[in-house]
XYZ file of C-alpha atoms in Angstrom:
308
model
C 3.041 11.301 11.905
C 4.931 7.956 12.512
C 2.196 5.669 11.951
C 0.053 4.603 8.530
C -2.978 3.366 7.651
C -3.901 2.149 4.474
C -7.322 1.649 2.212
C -6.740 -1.211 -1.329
C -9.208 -1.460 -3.109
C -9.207 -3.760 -6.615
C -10.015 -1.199 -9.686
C -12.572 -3.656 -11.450
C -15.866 -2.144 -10.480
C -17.261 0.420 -8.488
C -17.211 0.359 -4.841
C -20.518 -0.284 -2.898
C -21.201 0.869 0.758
C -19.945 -2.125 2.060
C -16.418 -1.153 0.700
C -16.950 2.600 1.625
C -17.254 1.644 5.219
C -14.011 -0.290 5.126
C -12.634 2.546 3.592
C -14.042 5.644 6.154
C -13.099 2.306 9.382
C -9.415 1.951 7.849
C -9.159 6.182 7.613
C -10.897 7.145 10.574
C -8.656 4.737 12.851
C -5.745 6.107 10.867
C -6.410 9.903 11.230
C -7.388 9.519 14.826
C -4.183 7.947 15.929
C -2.568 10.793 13.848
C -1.766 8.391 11.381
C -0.419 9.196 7.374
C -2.991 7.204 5.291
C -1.631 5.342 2.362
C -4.130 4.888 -0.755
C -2.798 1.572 -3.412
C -4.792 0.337 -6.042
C -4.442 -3.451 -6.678
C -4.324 -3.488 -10.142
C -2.173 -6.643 -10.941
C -5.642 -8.950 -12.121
C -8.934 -7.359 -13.694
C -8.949 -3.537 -14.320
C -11.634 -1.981 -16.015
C -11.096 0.998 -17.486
C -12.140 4.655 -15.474
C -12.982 2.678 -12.098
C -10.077 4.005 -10.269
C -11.044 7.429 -11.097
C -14.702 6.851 -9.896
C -13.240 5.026 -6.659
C -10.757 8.237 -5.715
C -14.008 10.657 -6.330
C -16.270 8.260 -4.283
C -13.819 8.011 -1.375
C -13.168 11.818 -1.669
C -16.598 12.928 -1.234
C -16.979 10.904 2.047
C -14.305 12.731 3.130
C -11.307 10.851 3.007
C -7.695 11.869 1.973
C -4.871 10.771 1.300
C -1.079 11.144 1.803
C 1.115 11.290 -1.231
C 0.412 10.204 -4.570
C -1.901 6.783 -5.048
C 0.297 3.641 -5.590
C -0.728 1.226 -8.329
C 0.501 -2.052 -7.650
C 1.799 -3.165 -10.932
C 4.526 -0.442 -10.604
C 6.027 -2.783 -7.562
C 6.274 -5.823 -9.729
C 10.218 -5.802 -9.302
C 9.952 -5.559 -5.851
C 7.469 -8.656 -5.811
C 9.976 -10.752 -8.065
C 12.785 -10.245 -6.276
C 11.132 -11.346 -2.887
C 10.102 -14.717 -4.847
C 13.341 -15.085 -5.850
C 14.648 -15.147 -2.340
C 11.916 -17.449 -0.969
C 12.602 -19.841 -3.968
C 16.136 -19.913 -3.052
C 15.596 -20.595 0.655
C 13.929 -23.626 -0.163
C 10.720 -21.790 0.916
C 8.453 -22.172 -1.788
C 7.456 -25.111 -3.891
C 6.242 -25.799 -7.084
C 2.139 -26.450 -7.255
C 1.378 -28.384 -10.399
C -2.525 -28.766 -9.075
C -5.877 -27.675 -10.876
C -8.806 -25.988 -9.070
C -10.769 -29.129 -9.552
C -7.438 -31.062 -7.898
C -7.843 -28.871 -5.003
C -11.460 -28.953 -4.795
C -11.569 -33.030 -4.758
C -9.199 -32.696 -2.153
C -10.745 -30.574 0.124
C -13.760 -32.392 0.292
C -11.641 -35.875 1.060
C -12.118 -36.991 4.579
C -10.122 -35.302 7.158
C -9.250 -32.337 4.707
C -9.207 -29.119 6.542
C -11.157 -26.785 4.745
C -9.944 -23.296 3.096
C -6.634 -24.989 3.450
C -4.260 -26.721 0.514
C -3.643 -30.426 1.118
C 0.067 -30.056 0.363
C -0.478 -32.482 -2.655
C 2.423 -30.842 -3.976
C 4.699 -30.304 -1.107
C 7.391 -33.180 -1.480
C 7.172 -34.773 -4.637
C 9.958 -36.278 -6.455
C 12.114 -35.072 -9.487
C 10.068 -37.327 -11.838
C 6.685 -36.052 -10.206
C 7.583 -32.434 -10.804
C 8.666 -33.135 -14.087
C 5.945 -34.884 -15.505
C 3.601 -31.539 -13.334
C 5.303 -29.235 -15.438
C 4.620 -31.428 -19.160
C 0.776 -31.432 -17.994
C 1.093 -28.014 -17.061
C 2.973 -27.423 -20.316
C 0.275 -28.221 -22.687
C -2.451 -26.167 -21.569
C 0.363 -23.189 -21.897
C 0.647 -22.601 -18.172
C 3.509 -22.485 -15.572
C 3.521 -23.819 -12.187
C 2.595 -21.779 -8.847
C 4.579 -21.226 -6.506
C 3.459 -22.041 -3.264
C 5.169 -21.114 0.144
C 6.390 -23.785 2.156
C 4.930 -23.669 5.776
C 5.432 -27.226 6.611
C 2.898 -27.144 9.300
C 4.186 -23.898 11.448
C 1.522 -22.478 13.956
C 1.209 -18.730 14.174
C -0.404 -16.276 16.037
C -1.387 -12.636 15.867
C -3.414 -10.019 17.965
C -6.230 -8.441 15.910
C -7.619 -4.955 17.697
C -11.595 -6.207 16.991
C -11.531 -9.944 17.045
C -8.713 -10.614 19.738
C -6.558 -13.409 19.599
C -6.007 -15.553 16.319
C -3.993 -18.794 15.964
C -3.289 -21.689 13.791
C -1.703 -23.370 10.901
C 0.390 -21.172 8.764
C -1.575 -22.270 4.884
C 0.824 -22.479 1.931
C -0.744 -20.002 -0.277
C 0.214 -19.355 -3.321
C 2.689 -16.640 -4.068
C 2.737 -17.010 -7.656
C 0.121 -18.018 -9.658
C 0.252 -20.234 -12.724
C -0.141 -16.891 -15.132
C 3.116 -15.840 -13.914
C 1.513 -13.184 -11.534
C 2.479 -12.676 -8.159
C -0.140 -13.349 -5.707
C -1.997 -11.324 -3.271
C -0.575 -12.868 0.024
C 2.780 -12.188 -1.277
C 2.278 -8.475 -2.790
C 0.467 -7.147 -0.166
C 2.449 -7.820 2.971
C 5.424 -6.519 0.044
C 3.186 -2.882 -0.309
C 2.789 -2.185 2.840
C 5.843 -2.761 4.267
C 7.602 -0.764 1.403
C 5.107 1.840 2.280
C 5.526 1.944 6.264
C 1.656 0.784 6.672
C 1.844 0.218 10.903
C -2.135 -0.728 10.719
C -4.413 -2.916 8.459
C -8.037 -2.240 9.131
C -10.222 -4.532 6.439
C -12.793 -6.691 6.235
C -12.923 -9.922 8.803
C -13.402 -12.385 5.740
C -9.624 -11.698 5.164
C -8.723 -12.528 9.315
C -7.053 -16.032 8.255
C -4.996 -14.782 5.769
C -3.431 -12.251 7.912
C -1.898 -15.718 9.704
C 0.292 -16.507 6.290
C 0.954 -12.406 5.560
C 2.079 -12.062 9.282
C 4.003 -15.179 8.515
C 5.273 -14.018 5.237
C 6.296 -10.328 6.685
C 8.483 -12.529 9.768
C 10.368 -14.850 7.324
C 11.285 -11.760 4.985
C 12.373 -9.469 7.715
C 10.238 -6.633 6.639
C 9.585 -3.938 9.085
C 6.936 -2.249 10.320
C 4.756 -5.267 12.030
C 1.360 -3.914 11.569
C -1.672 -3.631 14.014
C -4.117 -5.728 12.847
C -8.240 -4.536 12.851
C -10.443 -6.685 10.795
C -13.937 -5.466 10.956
C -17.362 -7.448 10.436
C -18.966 -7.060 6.822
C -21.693 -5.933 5.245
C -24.042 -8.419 3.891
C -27.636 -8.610 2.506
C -31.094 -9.817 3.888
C -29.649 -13.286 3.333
C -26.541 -12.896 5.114
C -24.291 -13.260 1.919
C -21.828 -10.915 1.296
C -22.748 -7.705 0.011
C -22.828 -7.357 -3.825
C -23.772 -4.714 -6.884
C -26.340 -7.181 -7.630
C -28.288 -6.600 -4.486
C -29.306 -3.456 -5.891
C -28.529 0.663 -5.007
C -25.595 -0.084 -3.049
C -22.762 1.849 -5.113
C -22.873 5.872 -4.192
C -24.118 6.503 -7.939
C -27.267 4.186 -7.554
C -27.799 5.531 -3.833
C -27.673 9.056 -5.187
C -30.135 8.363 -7.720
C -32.596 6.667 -4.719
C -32.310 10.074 -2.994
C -29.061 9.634 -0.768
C -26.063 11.698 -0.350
C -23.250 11.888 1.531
C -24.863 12.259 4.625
C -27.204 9.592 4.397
C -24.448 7.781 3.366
C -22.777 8.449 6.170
C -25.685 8.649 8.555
C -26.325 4.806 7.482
C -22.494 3.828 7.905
C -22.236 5.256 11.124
C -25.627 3.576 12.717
C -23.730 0.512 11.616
C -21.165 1.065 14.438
C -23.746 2.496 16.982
C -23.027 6.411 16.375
C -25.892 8.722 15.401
C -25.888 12.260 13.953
C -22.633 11.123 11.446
C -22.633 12.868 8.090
C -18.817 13.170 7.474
C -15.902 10.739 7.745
C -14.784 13.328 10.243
C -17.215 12.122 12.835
C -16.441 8.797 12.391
C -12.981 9.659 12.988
C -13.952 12.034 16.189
C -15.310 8.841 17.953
C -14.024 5.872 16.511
C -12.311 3.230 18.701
C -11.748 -0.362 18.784
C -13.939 -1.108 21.866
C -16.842 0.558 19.578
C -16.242 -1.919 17.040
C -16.199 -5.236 18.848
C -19.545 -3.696 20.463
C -21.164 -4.005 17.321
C -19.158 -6.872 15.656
C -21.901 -8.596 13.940
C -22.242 -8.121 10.031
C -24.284 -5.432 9.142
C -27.597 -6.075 6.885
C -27.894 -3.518 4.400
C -31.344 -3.141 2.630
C -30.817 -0.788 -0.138
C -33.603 1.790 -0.356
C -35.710 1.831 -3.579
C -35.747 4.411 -5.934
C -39.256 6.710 -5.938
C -41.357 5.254 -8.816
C -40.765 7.179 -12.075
C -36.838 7.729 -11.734
């Protein structure tokens, strides 16, 4: 098996059915390219204690496995240092002395692109940067790091979506707690791991722009095929959440649902009747079956029967 997929999820609370789906998409497209499938936990912010373990047994009972041991994240910080170290000393990342309220005030300025940082912090002077880092200072913080795009435009080809272009952002890659960001860790992970494909949510299709970036100025090798899929929201089109009720397999079970209406649900999402296993996902999973149902899915969670 020369190619890898790869499932990620965040150990600070349990995964709901919008998550699962991800998970049984990113595996399915995997296993039917007779692809390894790599499992990481990214566990460098929140972790609450036990939810990884709940998260391997949920994603186990749907059906999906795993090659080699589960990778925590925090055991690559090394790897993630030394990376920053070589974009610092390329000139290719800059100090960001801004606050969320800076960036907020600036987004909403006229001609601000949104989701995008203004570059307030791009090209400052020597006295600039040091008075950034005395303000900084104070409130017992550190500068980000931010990598230095300078405008680039970038392009990828994503399986589901098709063809995505733009402005390269300069996301963080450090934050100011002296943790290495997401952008910069993942496209580290699953390189180091040999991940060929990237199957997630679409909410996360503009950052591959800066990862894809990222992976290019770092040399790292394999490139991966990119499949962002639509998400799962509720009956007001916001993204799915535990607050929207029996989402998570524990509250479904206890509303009468298991695996296979689970699975049954998850694969009427994606136009295929009769599922009850990731296997049949798998069996007729493709990408043209995907874009054919590319709108977000509205899940209505079913209620429990009175008296449970």
């Amino acid at each position: 098996m020369s190619g890898c997929g790869r499932y990620a999820p965040t150990p600070s609370g349990d995964l709901h059915i919008g998550n699962l789906r991800t998970a049984v998409l990113a595996w399915a497209f995997a296993r039917a390219g007779g692809s390894r499938f790599h499992l990481r936990m990214e566990d460098t912010e929140r972790v609450v204690p036990g939810v990884a373990e709940r998260q391997l047994r949920d994603l186990a009972s749907l059906g999906i496995d795993w090659d080699g041991p589960v990778v925590s994240q925090r055991t690559r910080a090394d790897a993630h240092a030394r990376a920053l170290e070589t974009l610092v000393g390329e000139g290719l990342a800059y100090e960001c002395y801004c606050t969320r309220k800076d960036i907020r005030e600036a987004a909403s300025a006229p001609h601000a692109q949104p989701g995008r940082y203004p570059g307030t912090c791009r090209d400052l002077t020597r006295a600039d940067r040091e008075r950034g880092r005395a303000k900084l200072a104070r409130v017992g913080r550190q500068p980000a790091l931010r990598l230095r795009a300078d405008g680039v435009r970038w392009r990828i080809r994503d399986e589901i979506v098709g063809e995505v272009g733009g402005v390269v952002d300069d996301v963080v890659l450090r934050r100011g707690d002296g943790v290495v960001a997401y952008n910069l860790a993942v496209v580290l992970d699953d390189a180091w791991a040999g991940v060929t494909e990237v199957c997630r949510g679409d909410d996360l299709v503009s950052s591959a722009l800066s990862q894809d970036y990222l992976a290019d100025l770092l040399g790292l090798a394999p490139r991966v095929r990119y499949l962002h899929v639509p998400l799962v929201v509720n009956e007001e089109g916001r993204r799915l959440a535990k607050r929207d009720g029996a989402v998570t397999l524990d509250d479904l079970a206890r509303c009468g649902w298991g695996v296979a209406e689970v699975m049954g649900a998850i694969g009427r999402s994606i136009g295929l009747e009769g599922v009850r296993h990731a296997e049949d996902v798998r069996d007729a999973i493709t990408p043209e079956l995907i874009r054919r149902h590319c709108a977000p899915w509205v899940f209505v969670p079913p209620v429990a029967a009175s008296g449970d």
